[in-house]
XYZ file of C-alpha atoms in Angstrom:
621
model
C 6.989 -2.464 9.288
C 7.455 0.970 7.519
C 7.233 4.509 8.918
C 3.968 6.238 8.187
C 3.125 7.566 4.654
C 2.807 10.712 5.999
C 6.420 10.832 7.399
C 7.836 9.432 4.218
C 5.945 12.113 2.046
C 7.136 14.850 4.250
C 10.871 14.093 3.785
C 10.448 12.960 -0.064
C 11.705 9.340 0.600
C 14.933 10.124 2.657
C 13.920 7.468 4.805
C 13.302 4.765 2.106
C 16.116 5.199 -0.350
C 17.676 8.674 -0.819
C 19.032 7.843 -4.535
C 16.250 5.579 -5.814
C 14.543 8.554 -7.523
C 17.332 8.913 -10.119
C 17.258 12.277 -11.771
C 15.119 14.125 -9.165
C 16.992 15.290 -6.058
C 15.761 16.683 -2.746
C 17.661 19.734 -2.692
C 18.685 22.490 -5.207
C 22.250 23.193 -6.013
C 23.703 26.287 -4.353
C 24.984 28.648 -6.881
C 26.212 32.246 -6.639
C 23.846 34.068 -4.407
C 23.713 36.894 -6.784
C 22.518 34.625 -9.530
C 19.894 33.103 -7.331
C 17.401 35.894 -7.326
C 15.884 37.517 -4.314
C 15.275 35.613 -1.048
C 11.777 34.471 -0.616
C 11.930 33.183 2.808
C 14.272 32.403 5.667
C 14.366 29.193 7.653
C 16.252 29.714 10.913
C 17.909 32.662 9.238
C 19.147 30.812 6.185
C 17.735 32.214 2.843
C 15.664 30.303 0.446
C 15.885 32.395 -2.819
C 13.499 32.684 -5.877
C 15.258 30.648 -8.426
C 15.981 27.924 -5.963
C 12.218 27.647 -5.187
C 11.526 27.892 -9.122
C 13.755 24.784 -9.821
C 11.975 22.800 -6.793
C 8.665 23.761 -8.041
C 9.602 22.336 -11.527
C 10.118 18.874 -10.007
C 6.821 18.929 -7.992
C 4.100 17.177 -9.970
C 1.169 19.077 -8.539
C 2.631 22.443 -10.140
C 2.588 20.514 -13.499
C -1.183 20.370 -13.223
C -1.417 24.170 -13.541
C -3.570 24.533 -10.302
C -6.097 27.633 -10.264
C -8.689 29.032 -7.816
C -8.739 27.452 -4.188
C -6.183 24.962 -5.280
C -3.413 27.510 -5.875
C -2.944 28.535 -2.253
C -3.428 24.906 -1.004
C -0.828 23.579 -3.386
C 1.502 26.564 -2.672
C 1.167 25.877 1.050
C 2.099 22.049 0.599
C 5.152 22.827 -1.476
C 6.442 25.522 0.883
C 5.977 23.247 3.828
C 7.958 20.671 2.146
C 10.849 23.140 1.322
C 10.835 24.433 4.947
C 10.869 20.813 6.613
C 13.559 19.679 4.288
C 15.601 22.877 4.919
C 15.176 22.359 8.815
C 16.086 18.949 8.477
C 19.347 19.483 6.324
C 20.275 22.139 9.019
C 19.745 19.902 12.020
C 21.933 17.179 10.215
C 24.565 19.518 9.158
C 27.183 18.150 11.814
C 26.926 14.549 10.757
C 30.204 13.298 9.436
C 30.181 11.835 5.877
C 33.484 10.799 4.184
C 34.436 11.392 0.506
C 34.584 7.598 0.109
C 30.892 7.356 1.187
C 29.716 9.984 -1.374
C 31.794 8.470 -4.142
C 30.233 5.098 -3.567
C 26.693 6.650 -3.905
C 27.829 8.547 -6.827
C 29.088 5.388 -8.637
C 26.051 3.645 -7.738
C 23.803 6.484 -9.223
C 25.900 6.401 -12.409
C 25.704 2.634 -12.864
C 21.779 2.670 -12.098
C 21.406 5.474 -14.909
C 23.879 3.870 -17.116
C 26.099 6.963 -17.355
C 29.258 5.166 -16.441
C 31.316 6.932 -19.304
C 32.375 10.472 -18.559
C 30.605 11.934 -21.717
C 27.441 10.309 -20.596
C 27.736 11.639 -17.122
C 28.410 15.194 -18.235
C 25.145 15.094 -20.343
C 23.377 13.826 -17.247
C 24.591 16.483 -15.013
C 23.944 19.133 -17.522
C 20.387 17.806 -17.946
C 19.632 18.419 -14.237
C 21.502 21.701 -13.847
C 24.379 20.274 -11.491
C 28.018 20.408 -11.685
C 29.954 17.456 -10.377
C 30.742 19.429 -7.156
C 27.248 20.393 -6.570
C 25.751 16.722 -7.089
C 28.260 15.387 -4.431
C 27.277 18.261 -2.066
C 23.841 17.295 -2.301
C 24.395 13.611 -1.871
C 26.534 14.368 1.245
C 23.582 16.494 2.482
C 21.267 13.457 1.983
C 23.748 10.929 3.670
C 23.739 13.328 6.517
C 19.959 13.275 6.979
C 19.862 9.344 6.355
C 22.532 8.934 9.187
C 20.829 11.286 11.505
C 17.690 9.188 11.046
C 19.543 6.000 11.473
C 21.349 7.278 14.604
C 17.853 8.266 16.159
C 16.335 4.926 15.500
C 19.367 3.045 17.163
C 18.863 4.954 20.295
C 15.216 3.801 20.682
C 14.933 1.367 23.502
C 11.971 -0.888 24.219
C 10.761 -1.928 27.551
C 9.395 -5.121 28.582
C 6.224 -3.440 29.597
C 5.662 -1.749 26.133
C 6.320 -5.147 24.320
C 4.050 -7.113 26.394
C 1.262 -4.329 26.025
C 1.711 -4.176 22.395
C 1.423 -8.050 22.258
C -1.896 -7.727 24.233
C -3.409 -5.479 21.553
C -2.097 -7.363 18.652
C -2.451 -10.822 20.143
C -4.392 -12.072 16.931
C -1.409 -11.463 14.701
C 0.648 -13.873 16.525
C -2.091 -16.697 16.919
C -1.363 -19.965 15.643
C -3.493 -21.025 12.622
C -5.462 -24.402 12.268
C -2.985 -26.875 11.019
C -3.054 -30.589 10.076
C -0.969 -33.494 9.558
C -2.021 -35.321 6.361
C -1.065 -37.215 3.294
C -2.148 -36.601 0.048
C -2.466 -38.432 -3.466
C -2.308 -36.251 -6.531
C -3.401 -37.498 -9.856
C -3.582 -36.296 -13.546
C -6.875 -38.015 -14.671
C -10.172 -38.741 -13.152
C -10.302 -42.312 -13.887
C -7.179 -43.245 -11.964
C -8.357 -41.098 -9.265
C -11.641 -42.916 -8.918
C -9.797 -46.347 -9.015
C -7.574 -45.227 -6.298
C -10.336 -43.988 -4.150
C -12.193 -47.165 -4.419
C -9.115 -48.973 -3.161
C -9.017 -46.571 -0.085
C -12.513 -46.863 0.518
C -11.884 -50.715 0.562
C -9.216 -50.604 3.326
C -6.137 -49.966 1.038
C -2.987 -48.345 2.843
C -3.000 -44.936 1.862
C 0.743 -44.351 2.021
C 1.464 -47.276 -0.044
C -0.887 -46.107 -2.833
C 0.598 -42.707 -2.520
C 3.964 -44.209 -3.429
C 2.638 -45.969 -6.155
C 0.255 -43.490 -7.887
C 0.613 -40.044 -6.673
C 2.386 -37.389 -8.863
C 3.546 -35.334 -5.739
C 5.654 -36.772 -2.836
C 5.391 -40.348 -4.134
C 8.662 -41.106 -2.470
C 7.496 -40.027 1.090
C 4.261 -41.602 1.049
C 2.312 -38.676 0.310
C 3.380 -37.019 3.573
C 2.498 -33.266 3.478
C 5.218 -31.119 5.168
C 7.433 -34.070 5.709
C 11.195 -33.200 6.298
C 13.592 -34.303 3.528
C 14.132 -38.209 3.866
C 11.108 -38.573 6.128
C 7.634 -40.255 5.618
C 5.994 -38.789 8.544
C 3.766 -35.789 7.738
C 4.368 -32.349 9.358
C 2.072 -29.779 10.685
C 0.750 -27.454 7.640
C -1.615 -24.833 7.253
C -4.226 -24.159 4.673
C -1.812 -22.394 2.308
C -0.313 -25.819 1.215
C -3.284 -26.826 -0.498
C -5.313 -25.319 -3.300
C -8.597 -23.608 -1.883
C -11.061 -26.280 -2.647
C -8.720 -28.911 -1.182
C -8.108 -26.912 1.678
C -11.709 -26.034 2.489
C -12.594 -29.998 2.373
C -9.322 -30.804 4.638
C -9.936 -28.316 7.258
C -13.393 -29.815 7.797
C -12.015 -32.926 9.018
C -11.516 -31.811 12.590
C -11.623 -35.377 13.821
C -9.379 -36.686 10.992
C -10.612 -38.784 7.833
C -10.355 -38.782 4.282
C -11.825 -36.289 1.604
C -13.365 -37.517 -1.654
C -11.731 -36.997 -5.043
C -11.397 -33.212 -5.349
C -10.830 -31.830 -8.884
C -9.016 -28.349 -9.081
C -6.523 -26.899 -11.679
C -6.584 -29.757 -13.890
C -5.636 -32.269 -11.149
C -7.230 -34.762 -8.782
C -6.566 -34.812 -5.020
C -7.454 -37.354 -2.361
C -6.185 -36.169 1.203
C -6.071 -38.193 4.363
C -5.932 -35.993 7.730
C -4.183 -37.926 10.384
C -4.277 -35.276 13.019
C -6.153 -31.930 13.218
C -4.328 -29.360 15.242
C -6.517 -26.427 16.244
C -5.111 -22.831 16.270
C -5.566 -20.065 18.788
C -3.437 -17.768 20.888
C 0.216 -18.217 21.566
C 1.476 -17.580 24.935
C 3.894 -14.167 24.964
C 6.896 -16.194 25.871
C 6.582 -18.392 22.796
C 6.575 -15.466 20.455
C 8.571 -13.056 22.516
C 11.249 -12.460 19.995
C 8.874 -11.631 17.150
C 6.807 -9.366 19.335
C 10.015 -7.375 20.398
C 11.065 -6.907 16.854
C 7.984 -5.792 15.638
C 7.277 -3.334 18.609
C 10.697 -1.916 18.424
C 10.066 -1.035 14.775
C 6.796 0.445 15.643
C 8.631 2.549 18.459
C 11.506 3.697 16.223
C 8.828 4.768 13.515
C 7.183 7.001 16.196
C 10.357 8.321 17.223
C 11.262 9.472 13.587
C 7.753 10.877 13.276
C 8.362 13.031 16.357
C 11.843 14.142 15.238
C 10.418 15.424 11.852
C 7.496 17.094 13.714
C 9.844 18.626 16.317
C 12.258 19.852 13.852
C 9.680 21.659 11.642
C 7.979 23.097 14.695
C 11.230 24.577 16.110
C 11.840 26.160 12.762
C 11.837 29.857 12.550
C 10.123 31.058 9.304
C 10.140 34.352 7.889
C 8.779 35.402 4.597
C 10.016 38.589 3.000
C 7.635 41.661 2.870
C 7.698 41.926 -0.979
C 5.483 40.372 -3.164
C 6.200 36.701 -3.882
C 4.863 34.348 -6.555
C 3.486 31.996 -3.965
C 0.731 31.964 -1.333
C 1.454 30.646 2.185
C -1.801 30.116 4.073
C -2.074 28.196 7.532
C -4.657 29.170 9.689
C -6.486 26.996 12.390
C -8.938 24.777 10.826
C -10.167 22.779 13.908
C -9.793 22.688 17.701
C -9.923 19.603 20.011
C -9.670 20.767 23.623
C -6.511 22.864 23.749
C -5.149 21.405 20.633
C -5.297 23.240 17.386
C -5.063 21.433 13.723
C -3.699 23.768 11.185
C -4.453 23.908 7.650
C -1.007 22.705 6.522
C -1.721 19.523 8.423
C -4.840 18.895 6.589
C -3.095 19.682 3.241
C -0.436 17.081 4.152
C -2.940 14.319 4.541
C -4.851 15.231 1.480
C -2.111 15.645 -1.272
C -0.492 12.463 -0.164
C -3.550 10.653 -1.265
C -2.650 9.637 -4.917
C -6.279 10.066 -5.874
C -6.251 13.616 -5.524
C -3.489 14.671 -8.506
C -5.367 12.356 -10.594
C -8.692 14.225 -9.878
C -7.007 17.468 -10.477
C -5.593 16.186 -13.753
C -9.085 15.352 -14.787
C -10.317 18.795 -13.962
C -12.221 17.729 -10.688
C -9.722 19.729 -8.387
C -12.723 21.712 -6.923
C -14.629 18.601 -6.234
C -11.517 16.890 -4.657
C -11.109 19.931 -2.420
C -14.711 19.910 -1.082
C -14.634 16.196 -0.381
C -11.028 15.222 0.521
C -10.511 18.236 2.941
C -13.561 17.953 5.178
C -12.715 14.203 5.337
C -8.976 14.708 6.100
C -9.820 17.378 8.895
C -12.257 14.800 10.421
C -9.625 12.314 10.266
C -7.221 14.429 12.147
C -9.746 15.455 14.790
C -10.413 11.721 15.284
C -6.637 11.091 15.634
C -6.187 13.846 18.166
C -9.027 12.581 20.349
C -7.611 9.313 20.297
C -4.274 10.429 21.164
C -5.585 12.224 24.041
C -7.285 9.335 25.308
C -4.195 7.177 25.055
C -2.235 9.774 27.062
C -4.849 9.820 29.871
C -5.020 5.872 29.860
C -1.497 5.738 31.487
C -0.864 2.769 29.187
C 2.323 2.324 27.313
C 1.175 3.150 23.638
C 3.959 3.298 21.240
C 4.512 4.350 17.637
C 3.513 7.099 15.305
C 0.328 9.052 15.911
C -1.712 6.950 13.643
C -0.492 3.806 15.076
C -1.249 5.124 18.546
C -4.899 6.095 17.442
C -5.476 2.662 16.064
C -4.129 0.869 19.197
C -6.119 3.067 21.539
C -9.200 1.786 19.916
C -8.086 -1.948 20.084
C -7.308 -1.090 23.692
C -10.865 0.221 24.241
C -12.628 -2.769 22.612
C -10.105 -5.523 23.738
C -12.740 -7.280 25.952
C -15.645 -7.429 23.458
C -16.721 -10.876 22.375
C -19.339 -12.154 19.998
C -22.169 -14.782 20.705
C -22.673 -17.917 18.223
C -25.825 -16.081 17.003
C -23.838 -12.999 16.222
C -21.269 -15.175 14.185
C -24.188 -17.087 12.282
C -25.718 -13.808 11.394
C -22.560 -12.316 10.198
C -22.133 -15.336 7.840
C -25.457 -14.992 6.646
C -25.269 -11.287 6.079
C -22.002 -11.619 4.224
C -22.284 -14.243 1.478
C -19.497 -13.008 -0.582
C -16.827 -13.318 2.078
C -17.429 -17.142 2.496
C -17.822 -18.033 -1.098
C -15.799 -19.703 -3.797
C -16.340 -17.489 -6.885
C -17.657 -18.723 -10.132
C -14.676 -19.548 -12.457
C -14.261 -20.943 -16.022
C -11.401 -21.275 -18.522
C -11.824 -18.892 -21.322
C -10.246 -18.175 -24.691
C -11.236 -15.401 -27.348
C -10.623 -15.610 -30.972
C -11.094 -12.028 -32.797
C -11.406 -11.382 -36.572
C -11.771 -8.214 -38.554
C -15.018 -9.197 -40.380
C -18.090 -11.326 -39.681
C -17.827 -13.589 -42.426
C -14.551 -15.047 -41.480
C -15.613 -15.112 -37.900
C -18.792 -17.200 -38.739
C -16.499 -19.320 -40.961
C -14.270 -20.093 -38.094
C -17.040 -20.929 -35.778
C -18.499 -23.488 -38.207
C -15.293 -25.115 -38.754
C -14.389 -25.173 -35.255
C -17.588 -27.002 -34.145
C -16.906 -29.425 -37.093
C -14.125 -30.446 -35.569
C -11.133 -28.472 -37.098
C -8.192 -27.901 -34.583
C -8.574 -24.384 -32.847
C -4.969 -23.010 -33.147
C -4.544 -24.163 -36.886
C -7.798 -22.960 -37.742
C -7.570 -19.592 -36.234
C -4.037 -18.937 -37.832
C -5.268 -20.178 -41.184
C -8.235 -17.646 -40.958
C -6.147 -14.667 -39.837
C -7.831 -14.806 -36.297
C -6.307 -13.492 -32.927
C -6.376 -16.009 -30.156
C -6.248 -14.840 -26.675
C -5.799 -17.192 -23.862
C -7.329 -15.642 -20.698
C -6.786 -18.824 -18.393
C -8.936 -19.431 -15.686
C -10.932 -16.463 -14.737
C -13.594 -15.353 -12.173
C -16.222 -12.572 -12.236
C -14.793 -9.003 -11.795
C -11.264 -10.036 -12.643
C -10.810 -7.562 -15.250
C -12.431 -9.339 -18.218
C -13.800 -7.214 -21.147
C -17.473 -6.546 -20.267
C -18.977 -8.410 -23.203
C -16.802 -11.254 -22.205
C -17.797 -11.384 -18.615
C -21.486 -11.008 -19.601
C -21.330 -13.970 -21.945
C -19.334 -16.251 -19.471
C -21.009 -15.398 -16.345
C -24.083 -13.290 -16.573
C -26.227 -15.268 -19.146
C -27.318 -18.960 -19.581
C -26.137 -18.939 -23.206
C -26.487 -22.343 -24.913
C -23.042 -22.884 -26.223
C -22.279 -25.186 -29.241
C -19.707 -27.697 -28.526
C -16.157 -28.069 -29.936
C -14.683 -30.799 -27.981
C -14.165 -29.688 -24.333
C -15.007 -26.082 -25.436
C -18.402 -24.318 -25.438
C -18.490 -22.079 -28.310
C -20.347 -18.661 -28.375
C -22.165 -16.935 -31.121
C -20.132 -14.320 -32.962
C -20.204 -11.244 -30.996
C -19.781 -7.725 -32.658
C -17.497 -5.485 -30.628
C -17.015 -1.721 -31.568
C -13.471 -0.657 -32.240
C -11.301 2.497 -32.890
C -11.916 4.556 -36.127
C -15.368 2.848 -36.500
C -13.718 -0.429 -37.127
C -15.575 -3.271 -35.744
C -14.163 -6.581 -34.120
C -15.721 -9.827 -34.421
C -15.328 -12.171 -31.489
C -15.974 -15.901 -30.697
C -15.781 -16.677 -26.994
C -14.507 -20.287 -25.899
C -15.549 -21.508 -22.387
C -14.703 -24.693 -20.422
C -14.597 -26.018 -16.927
C -17.365 -23.485 -15.950
C -18.232 -23.621 -12.231
C -20.850 -21.782 -10.378
C -20.096 -19.822 -7.311
C -20.314 -21.930 -4.150
C -21.037 -20.692 -0.681
C -18.783 -22.728 1.749
C -20.559 -24.450 4.589
C -20.715 -22.756 7.827
C -18.838 -25.242 9.684
C -15.958 -25.152 7.217
C -15.499 -21.113 7.895
C -16.727 -20.874 11.559
C -13.415 -19.650 12.877
C -12.839 -17.116 10.100
C -16.626 -15.961 10.513
C -16.084 -15.571 14.261
C -12.824 -13.567 13.613
C -14.588 -11.297 11.164
C -17.766 -10.863 13.229
C -15.490 -9.866 16.090
C -13.505 -7.449 14.182
C -16.827 -5.775 12.761
C -18.155 -5.537 16.122
C -15.057 -4.000 17.682
C -14.940 -1.439 14.807
C -18.629 -0.526 15.266
C -18.310 -0.105 19.050
C -15.140 2.021 18.522
C -16.868 4.286 15.921
C -19.622 4.834 18.562
C -16.971 5.640 21.199
C -15.291 8.165 18.975
C -18.911 10.117 18.272
C -18.927 10.303 22.103
C -15.560 11.706 22.445
C -16.360 14.227 19.736
C -19.637 15.356 21.490
C -17.835 15.623 24.845
C -14.982 17.575 23.720
C -16.950 20.214 22.050
C -14.915 19.958 18.749
C -14.452 23.097 16.505
C -14.356 22.237 12.833
C -14.142 25.398 10.572
C -12.363 23.789 7.488
C -15.352 24.630 5.234
C -15.169 28.523 6.293
C -11.258 28.334 5.730
C -11.450 26.880 2.280
C -14.284 29.272 1.447
C -11.991 32.357 2.530
C -9.365 30.843 0.205
C -11.669 30.833 -2.953
C -10.511 33.874 -5.050
C -13.302 36.592 -5.203
C -11.882 38.135 -8.252
C -9.119 37.188 -11.007
C -5.960 36.508 -9.092
C -3.198 38.753 -9.671
C 0.098 37.411 -11.227
C 1.800 37.682 -7.717
C 0.423 37.769 -4.238
C 1.228 39.446 -1.039
C 3.726 37.725 1.186
C 2.348 36.163 4.476
C 2.137 38.377 7.406
C 5.460 37.904 8.794
C 8.289 40.312 8.763
C 11.686 39.570 7.175
C 14.681 39.619 9.384
C 15.690 43.323 10.024
C 19.324 42.694 8.914
C 20.294 40.328 6.245
C 20.586 36.609 7.233
C 24.345 35.460 7.672
C 25.776 33.281 5.259
C 25.665 29.575 6.457
C 28.741 28.742 8.647
C 30.643 25.458 7.886
C 29.433 22.816 10.504
C 31.905 22.512 13.399
C 33.922 19.201 13.642
C 33.459 18.344 9.915
C 36.210 15.921 8.936
C 38.104 16.163 5.948
C 36.424 14.651 3.098
């Protein structure tokens, strides 16, 4: 399990891989203070200078979008919060020991990854990012300190037996055993042989013996599925072992038995189920090791998230009283009981969503603000309400804030059940979930003019070989393989294959469409012939074949519905205040924005901040 996306975003991927980002570094090299410009803000007394912020802003993708209007203060605040958090983390990890050999190892790995192992190439790389070798090593040392601080924190986390068992109760379904079968199969390459073998089996022939004689898979083991090497006894296997159409037929045989011949993927399957092993909940003792490993990781993630929040909350931030080229806005936007939600919290959620930069780039930034900010605020309100419920319950919830909010909903609805009628209704109301989609094998052949396309189609139907004919006429053949509706086909092709009942001419196994005219670039048209074979209609699976799956999905849907109703009740009872719309309105510029804005209403230190002292206890590097 991984740390929450929100936490990872806050620390720019430190937890994942500090150096995987290549030429983008988390911190800015410290040059001569007189050359770094005036201080813009102080974090725990340490200055962040103007040029340092400018360098950081240049590597921030949101600034490259040239935000205007209400977006500008929102992005400024997002950027400054990241800078503040990173600086606070750097300071907190300053006493962690990192040896010169550890730094050298990371530098060597970085150079190898970037292909700059020679001195000249390395110097060019340093120049391109504005670093000296010494500055680069200092920044890598800082990153390693933070990584070690995080690792140190995770190692200190201990999991109690009560926490592990409670986690298991909430996530019992993740450890449940699937339905399994002990079975033998005969896999063949042609219909005629498959039909012949099937008749022999119906007549009482020994399945294992015929598998040894005919099967293209596992013949030496008598077709035993899941058998150990050298054994001819089937082992328990799940649905994943078989192609989907085969699995659907096999797992209907709950009392054992044999399937008919099933064709899929160009092969023919006959499967004999010797024993059906129903799935279900597994006792805690049988999965205790897995549960403890998962739960410990969840608890560690929560500890890291709490650490980052605490380091940021402890940071004393002061902006200078001069005009600065950034706006920092962080008012309260919502209140849940005695807990407040700040604008910066909402900003973090919104700009962590990859859709938002894309919308801004498309000129839809104002739309993104009006949609995503209210939604993110509501998300944080819900999260806070659920965290309060988790705290009040007295139960040992663990993990990040988001994890606890999710788990308290599972806890609240853990005793919910579904009736057979509810399962059947869910099956009927959600046919797409229980259907095998339509499919077909498709090729297209494209030409630059209709006359050649018509000639190709005529000769193909007359019996000329497809590949040779297309090549001789200058056609471009695209083999799309086996496709389904909605699988990314060009719209015209999908329409021809699945949405119409076109009467195709025949060319061997292939159905051949009429020539289709397609628009191209620079008014140059393309003429396409679509070839289709092995076309199969959508098939809804029988209820009995998917009953267990339908029950799980129906239960999940019912629990989600009840949890949503519970959350609505909590909001009404708590008297939630939500002012995000008013706050966003106050940020919208009333007149043209000046080149610089007033600094936040926070005074600078009365005396210049002292230079950063060397961390005590630092070893020789």
